[in-house]
mmCIF file of C-alpha atoms in Angstrom:
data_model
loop_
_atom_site.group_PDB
_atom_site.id
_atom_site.type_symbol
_atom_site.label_atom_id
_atom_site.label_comp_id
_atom_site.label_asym_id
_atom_site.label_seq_id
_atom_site.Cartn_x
_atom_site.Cartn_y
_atom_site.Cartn_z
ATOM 1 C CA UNK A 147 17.420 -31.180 -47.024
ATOM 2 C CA UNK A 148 19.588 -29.937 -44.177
ATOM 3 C CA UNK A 149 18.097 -26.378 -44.021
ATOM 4 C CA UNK A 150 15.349 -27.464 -41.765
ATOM 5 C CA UNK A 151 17.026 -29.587 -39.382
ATOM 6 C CA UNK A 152 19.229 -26.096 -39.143
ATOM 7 C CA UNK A 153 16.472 -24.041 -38.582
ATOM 8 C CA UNK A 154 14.501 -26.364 -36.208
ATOM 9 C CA UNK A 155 18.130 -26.526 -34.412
ATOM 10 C CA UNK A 156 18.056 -22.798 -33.621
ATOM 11 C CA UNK A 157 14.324 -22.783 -32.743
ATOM 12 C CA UNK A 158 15.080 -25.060 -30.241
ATOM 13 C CA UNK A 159 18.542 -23.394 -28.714
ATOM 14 C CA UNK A 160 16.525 -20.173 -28.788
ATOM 15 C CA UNK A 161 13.685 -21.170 -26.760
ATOM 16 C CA UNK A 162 15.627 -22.322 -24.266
ATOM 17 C CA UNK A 163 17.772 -19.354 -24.297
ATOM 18 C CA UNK A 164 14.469 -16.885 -24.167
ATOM 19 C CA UNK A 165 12.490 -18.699 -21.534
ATOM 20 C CA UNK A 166 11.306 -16.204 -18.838
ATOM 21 C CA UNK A 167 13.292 -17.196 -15.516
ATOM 22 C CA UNK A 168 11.231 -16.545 -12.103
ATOM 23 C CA UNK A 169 10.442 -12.571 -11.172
ATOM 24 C CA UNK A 170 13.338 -10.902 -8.865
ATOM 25 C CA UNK A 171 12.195 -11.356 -5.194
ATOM 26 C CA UNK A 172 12.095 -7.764 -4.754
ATOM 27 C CA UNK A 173 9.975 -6.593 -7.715
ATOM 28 C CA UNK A 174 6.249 -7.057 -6.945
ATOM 29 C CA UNK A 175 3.935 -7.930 -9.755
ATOM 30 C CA UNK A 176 1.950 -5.138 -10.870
ATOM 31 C CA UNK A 177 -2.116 -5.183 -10.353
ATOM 32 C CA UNK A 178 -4.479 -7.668 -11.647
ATOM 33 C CA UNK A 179 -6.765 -5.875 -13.905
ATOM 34 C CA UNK A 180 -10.640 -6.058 -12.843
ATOM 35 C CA UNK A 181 -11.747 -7.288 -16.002
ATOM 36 C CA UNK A 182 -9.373 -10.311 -15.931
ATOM 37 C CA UNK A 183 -9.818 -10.612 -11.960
ATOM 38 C CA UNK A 184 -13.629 -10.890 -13.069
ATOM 39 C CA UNK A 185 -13.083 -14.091 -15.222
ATOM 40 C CA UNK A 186 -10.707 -15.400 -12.511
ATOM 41 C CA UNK A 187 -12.858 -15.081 -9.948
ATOM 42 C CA UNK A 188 -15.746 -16.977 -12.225
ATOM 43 C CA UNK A 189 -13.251 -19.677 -12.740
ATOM 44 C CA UNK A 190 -12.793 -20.410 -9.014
ATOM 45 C CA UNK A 191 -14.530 -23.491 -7.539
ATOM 46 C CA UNK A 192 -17.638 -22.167 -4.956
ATOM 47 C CA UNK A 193 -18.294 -24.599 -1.992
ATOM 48 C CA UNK A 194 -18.621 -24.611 1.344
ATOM 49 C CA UNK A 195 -15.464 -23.422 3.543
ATOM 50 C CA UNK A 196 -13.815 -26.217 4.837
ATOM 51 C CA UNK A 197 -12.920 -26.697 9.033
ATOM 52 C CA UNK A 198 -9.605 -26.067 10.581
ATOM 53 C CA UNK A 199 -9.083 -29.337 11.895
ATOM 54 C CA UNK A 200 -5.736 -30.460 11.801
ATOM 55 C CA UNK A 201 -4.371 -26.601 10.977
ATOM 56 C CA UNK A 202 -1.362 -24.697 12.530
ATOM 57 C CA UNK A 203 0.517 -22.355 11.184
ATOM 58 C CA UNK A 204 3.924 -24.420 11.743
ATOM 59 C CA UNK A 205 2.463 -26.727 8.647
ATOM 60 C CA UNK A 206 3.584 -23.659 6.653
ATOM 61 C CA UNK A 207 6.966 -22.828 7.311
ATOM 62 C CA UNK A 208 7.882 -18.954 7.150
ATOM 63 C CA UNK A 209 10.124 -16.393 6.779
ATOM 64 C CA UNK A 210 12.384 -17.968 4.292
ATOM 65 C CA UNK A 211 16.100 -17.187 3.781
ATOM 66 C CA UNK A 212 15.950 -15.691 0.007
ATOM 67 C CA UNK A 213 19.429 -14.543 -0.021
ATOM 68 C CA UNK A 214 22.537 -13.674 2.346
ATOM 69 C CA UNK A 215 21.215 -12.559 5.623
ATOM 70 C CA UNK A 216 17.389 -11.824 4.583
ATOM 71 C CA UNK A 217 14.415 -13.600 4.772
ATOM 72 C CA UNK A 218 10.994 -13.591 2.960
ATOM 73 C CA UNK A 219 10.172 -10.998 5.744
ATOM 74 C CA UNK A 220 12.688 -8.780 5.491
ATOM 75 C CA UNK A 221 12.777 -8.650 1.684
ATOM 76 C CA UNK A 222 8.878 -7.781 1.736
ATOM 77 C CA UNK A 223 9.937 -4.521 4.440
ATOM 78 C CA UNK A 224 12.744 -3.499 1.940
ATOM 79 C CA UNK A 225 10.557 -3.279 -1.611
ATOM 80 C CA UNK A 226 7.734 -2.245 0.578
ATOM 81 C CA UNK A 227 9.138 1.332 2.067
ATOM 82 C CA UNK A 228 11.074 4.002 1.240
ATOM 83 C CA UNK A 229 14.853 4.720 2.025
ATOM 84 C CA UNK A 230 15.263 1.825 3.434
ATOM 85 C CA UNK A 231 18.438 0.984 5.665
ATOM 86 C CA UNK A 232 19.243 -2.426 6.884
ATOM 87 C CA UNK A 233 21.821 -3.511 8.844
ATOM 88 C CA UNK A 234 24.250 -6.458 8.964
ATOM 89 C CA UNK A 235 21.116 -9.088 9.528
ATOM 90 C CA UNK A 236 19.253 -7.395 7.233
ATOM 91 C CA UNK A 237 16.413 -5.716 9.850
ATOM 92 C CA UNK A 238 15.557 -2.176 8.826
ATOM 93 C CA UNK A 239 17.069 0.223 10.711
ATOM 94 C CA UNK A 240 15.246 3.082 9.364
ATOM 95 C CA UNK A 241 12.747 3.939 6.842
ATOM 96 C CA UNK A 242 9.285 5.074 5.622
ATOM 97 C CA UNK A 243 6.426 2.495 5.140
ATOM 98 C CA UNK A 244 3.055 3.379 3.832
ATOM 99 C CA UNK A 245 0.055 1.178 4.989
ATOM 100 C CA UNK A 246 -1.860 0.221 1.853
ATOM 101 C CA UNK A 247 -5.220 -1.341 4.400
ATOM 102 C CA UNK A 248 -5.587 2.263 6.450
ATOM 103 C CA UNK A 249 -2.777 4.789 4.930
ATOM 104 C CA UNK A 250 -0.853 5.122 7.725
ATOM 105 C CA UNK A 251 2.572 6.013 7.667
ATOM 106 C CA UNK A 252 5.297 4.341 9.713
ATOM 107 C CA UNK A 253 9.366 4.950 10.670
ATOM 108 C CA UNK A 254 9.524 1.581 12.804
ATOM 109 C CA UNK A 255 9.484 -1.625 10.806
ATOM 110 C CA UNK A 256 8.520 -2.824 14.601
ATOM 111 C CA UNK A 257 4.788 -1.080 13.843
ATOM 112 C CA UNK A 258 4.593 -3.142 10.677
ATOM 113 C CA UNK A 259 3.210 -6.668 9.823
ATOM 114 C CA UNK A 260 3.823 -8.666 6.731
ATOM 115 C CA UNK A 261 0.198 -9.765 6.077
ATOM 116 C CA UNK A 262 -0.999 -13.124 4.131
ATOM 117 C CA UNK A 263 -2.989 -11.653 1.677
ATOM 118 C CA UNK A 264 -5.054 -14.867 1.754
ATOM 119 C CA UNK A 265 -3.793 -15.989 5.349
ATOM 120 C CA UNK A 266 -2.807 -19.250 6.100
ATOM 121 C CA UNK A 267 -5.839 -20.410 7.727
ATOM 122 C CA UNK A 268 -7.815 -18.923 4.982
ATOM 123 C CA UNK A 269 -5.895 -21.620 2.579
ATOM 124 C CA UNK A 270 -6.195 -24.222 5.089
ATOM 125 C CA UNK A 271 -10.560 -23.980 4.808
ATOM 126 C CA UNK A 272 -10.016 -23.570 1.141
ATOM 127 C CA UNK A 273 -7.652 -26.366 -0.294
ATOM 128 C CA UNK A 274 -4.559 -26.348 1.556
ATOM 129 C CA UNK A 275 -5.163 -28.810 3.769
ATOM 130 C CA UNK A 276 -4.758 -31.303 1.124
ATOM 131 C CA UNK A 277 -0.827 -30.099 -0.269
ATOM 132 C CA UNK A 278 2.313 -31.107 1.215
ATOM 133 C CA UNK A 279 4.456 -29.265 3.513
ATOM 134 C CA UNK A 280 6.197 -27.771 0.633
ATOM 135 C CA UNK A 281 3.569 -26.679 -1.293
ATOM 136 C CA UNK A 282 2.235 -24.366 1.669
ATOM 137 C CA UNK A 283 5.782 -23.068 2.508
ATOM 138 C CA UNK A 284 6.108 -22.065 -0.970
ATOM 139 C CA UNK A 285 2.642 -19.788 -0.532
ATOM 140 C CA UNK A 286 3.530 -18.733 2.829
ATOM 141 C CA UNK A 287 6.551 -17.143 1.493
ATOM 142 C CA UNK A 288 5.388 -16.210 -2.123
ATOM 143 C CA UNK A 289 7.161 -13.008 -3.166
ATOM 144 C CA UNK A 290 6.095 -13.222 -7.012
ATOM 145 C CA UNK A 291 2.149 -13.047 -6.583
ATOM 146 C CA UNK A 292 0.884 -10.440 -4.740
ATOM 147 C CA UNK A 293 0.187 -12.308 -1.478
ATOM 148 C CA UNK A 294 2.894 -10.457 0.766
ATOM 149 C CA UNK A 295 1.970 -6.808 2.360
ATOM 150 C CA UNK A 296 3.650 -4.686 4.858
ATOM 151 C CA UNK A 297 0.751 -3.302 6.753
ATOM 152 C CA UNK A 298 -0.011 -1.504 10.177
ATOM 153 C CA UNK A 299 0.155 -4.144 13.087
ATOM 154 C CA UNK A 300 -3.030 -3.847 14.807
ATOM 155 C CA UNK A 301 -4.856 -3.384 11.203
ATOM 156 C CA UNK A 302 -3.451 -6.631 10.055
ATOM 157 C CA UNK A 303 -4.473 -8.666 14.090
ATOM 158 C CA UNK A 304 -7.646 -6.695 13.280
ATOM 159 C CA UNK A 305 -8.210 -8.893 9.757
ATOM 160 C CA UNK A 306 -6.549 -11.737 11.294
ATOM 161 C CA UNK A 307 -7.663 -15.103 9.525
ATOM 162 C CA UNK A 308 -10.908 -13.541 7.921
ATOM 163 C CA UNK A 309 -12.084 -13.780 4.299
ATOM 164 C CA UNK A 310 -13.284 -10.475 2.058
ATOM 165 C CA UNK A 311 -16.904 -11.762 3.384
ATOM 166 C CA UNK A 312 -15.840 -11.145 7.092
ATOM 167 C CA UNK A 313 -13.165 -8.288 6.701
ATOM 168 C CA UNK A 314 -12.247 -5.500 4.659
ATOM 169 C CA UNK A 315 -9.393 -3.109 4.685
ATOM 170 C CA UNK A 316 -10.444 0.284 6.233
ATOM 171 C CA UNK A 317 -9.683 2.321 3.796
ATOM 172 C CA UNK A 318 -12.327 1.576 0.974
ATOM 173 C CA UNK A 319 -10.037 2.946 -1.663
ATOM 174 C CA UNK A 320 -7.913 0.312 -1.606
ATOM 175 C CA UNK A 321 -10.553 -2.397 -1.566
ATOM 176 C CA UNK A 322 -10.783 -3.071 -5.514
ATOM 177 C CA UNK A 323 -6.895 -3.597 -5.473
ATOM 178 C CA UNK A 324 -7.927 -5.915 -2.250
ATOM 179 C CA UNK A 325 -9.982 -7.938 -4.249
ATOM 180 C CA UNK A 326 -8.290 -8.311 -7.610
ATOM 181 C CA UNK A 327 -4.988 -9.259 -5.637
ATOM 182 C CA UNK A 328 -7.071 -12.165 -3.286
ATOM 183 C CA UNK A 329 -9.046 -13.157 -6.602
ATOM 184 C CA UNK A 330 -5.144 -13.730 -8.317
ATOM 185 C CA UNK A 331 -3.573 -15.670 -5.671
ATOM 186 C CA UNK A 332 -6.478 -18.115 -5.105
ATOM 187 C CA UNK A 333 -6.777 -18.782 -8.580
ATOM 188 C CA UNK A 334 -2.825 -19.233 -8.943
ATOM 189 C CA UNK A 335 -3.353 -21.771 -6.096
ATOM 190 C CA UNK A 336 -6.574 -22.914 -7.329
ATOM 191 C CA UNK A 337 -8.340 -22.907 -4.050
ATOM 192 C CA UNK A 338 -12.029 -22.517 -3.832
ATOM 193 C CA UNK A 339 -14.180 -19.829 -2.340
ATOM 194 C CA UNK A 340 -17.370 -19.581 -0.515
ATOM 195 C CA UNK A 341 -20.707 -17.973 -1.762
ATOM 196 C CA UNK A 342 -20.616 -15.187 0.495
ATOM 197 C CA UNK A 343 -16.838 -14.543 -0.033
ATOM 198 C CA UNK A 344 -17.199 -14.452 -3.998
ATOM 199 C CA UNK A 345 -20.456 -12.070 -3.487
ATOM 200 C CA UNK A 346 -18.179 -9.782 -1.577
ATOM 201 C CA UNK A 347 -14.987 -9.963 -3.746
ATOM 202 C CA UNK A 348 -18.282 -8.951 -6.355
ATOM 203 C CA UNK A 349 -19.249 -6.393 -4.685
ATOM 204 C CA UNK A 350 -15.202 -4.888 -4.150
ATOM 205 C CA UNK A 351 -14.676 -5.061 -8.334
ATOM 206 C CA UNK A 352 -17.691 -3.105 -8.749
ATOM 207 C CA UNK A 353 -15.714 -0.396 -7.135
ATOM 208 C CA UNK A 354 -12.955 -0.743 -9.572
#
């Protein structure tokens, strides 16, 4: 009679021993595949976007200290280049960062931005406007989904607060990552999107 009170013992100590803990800061997740992105994106509520009454960015509170010296900022520059060299602060002194929006290549973390993938306004119109203040600092400084890119400056103030239906990165061989990446952090978030904006995150996956 005491051989399954054993084994349900061990069940129990082992789930708790094997139970994924959160992603490392600086590893990003791999792509969404289109195929899932496809039933995500069906899954996402489709209404009008909401108004920006009542939005400012200070409602989401960013760059978080992750560890030491760095911030959410800084830790998106470091996995985001090549040979990169921080200093004492943790700002880059030197290193290589490829633009995934245009291509460009930089040496001067000063001529990069770390883009919202779905920016803050953009979560605002679409749900956000109804979590607390820690619920949006959370996705203003998410380093597990894939919501946090180091991009060219003006490319990023070019896309500024605009949805897939308004903007799209220049370079066009990038856009089906564009979309399966937006299309996972909505639906992690579970915040809705517009008619035209789901007919144009469409239109990116056929591209896939």
């Amino acid at each position: 009679m005491w051989v399954p009170l054993v084994v349900a013992v061990v069940v129990a100590v082992l789930v708790v021993v094997w139970r994924p803990g959160p992603v490392p800061p600086s590893k990003a997740n791999p792509a969404t595949d289109p195929g899932v992105a496809r039933q995500q994106l069906a899954e996402l509520q489709v209404k009008p976007r909401g108004t920006l009454n009542g939005y400012s960015r200070e409602k989401y509170p960013h760059w978080d200290t992750v560890e030491g010296a760095c911030n959410t900022r800084e830790e998106v520059l470091k996995r985001s280049g090549t040979n990169v060299v921080v200093g004492k602060d943790c700002s880059p002194t030197s290193g290589t960062w490829v633009s995934p929006y245009d291509g460009a290549t930089w040496t001067k973390a000063s001529d990069v931005d770390i883009d919202h993938m779905v920016p803050l306004a953009q979560s605002w119109v679409s749900g956000a406007s109804a979590w607390t203040q820690d619920q949006r600092e959370a996705f203003a400084n998410d380093l597990v989904r894939p919501q946090l890119w180091a991009v060219t400056d003006n490319v990023n103030q070019s896309k500024s607060d605009k949805a897939p239906d308004e903007w799209r990165p220049p370079l066009e061989s990038f856009w089906c990552t564009y979309a399966t990446d937006w299309i996972e952090v909505k639906h992690y978030y579970r915040l809705s999107v517009t008619t035209a904006e789901q007919a144009a995150l469409t239109d990116m996956l056929n591209r896939c």
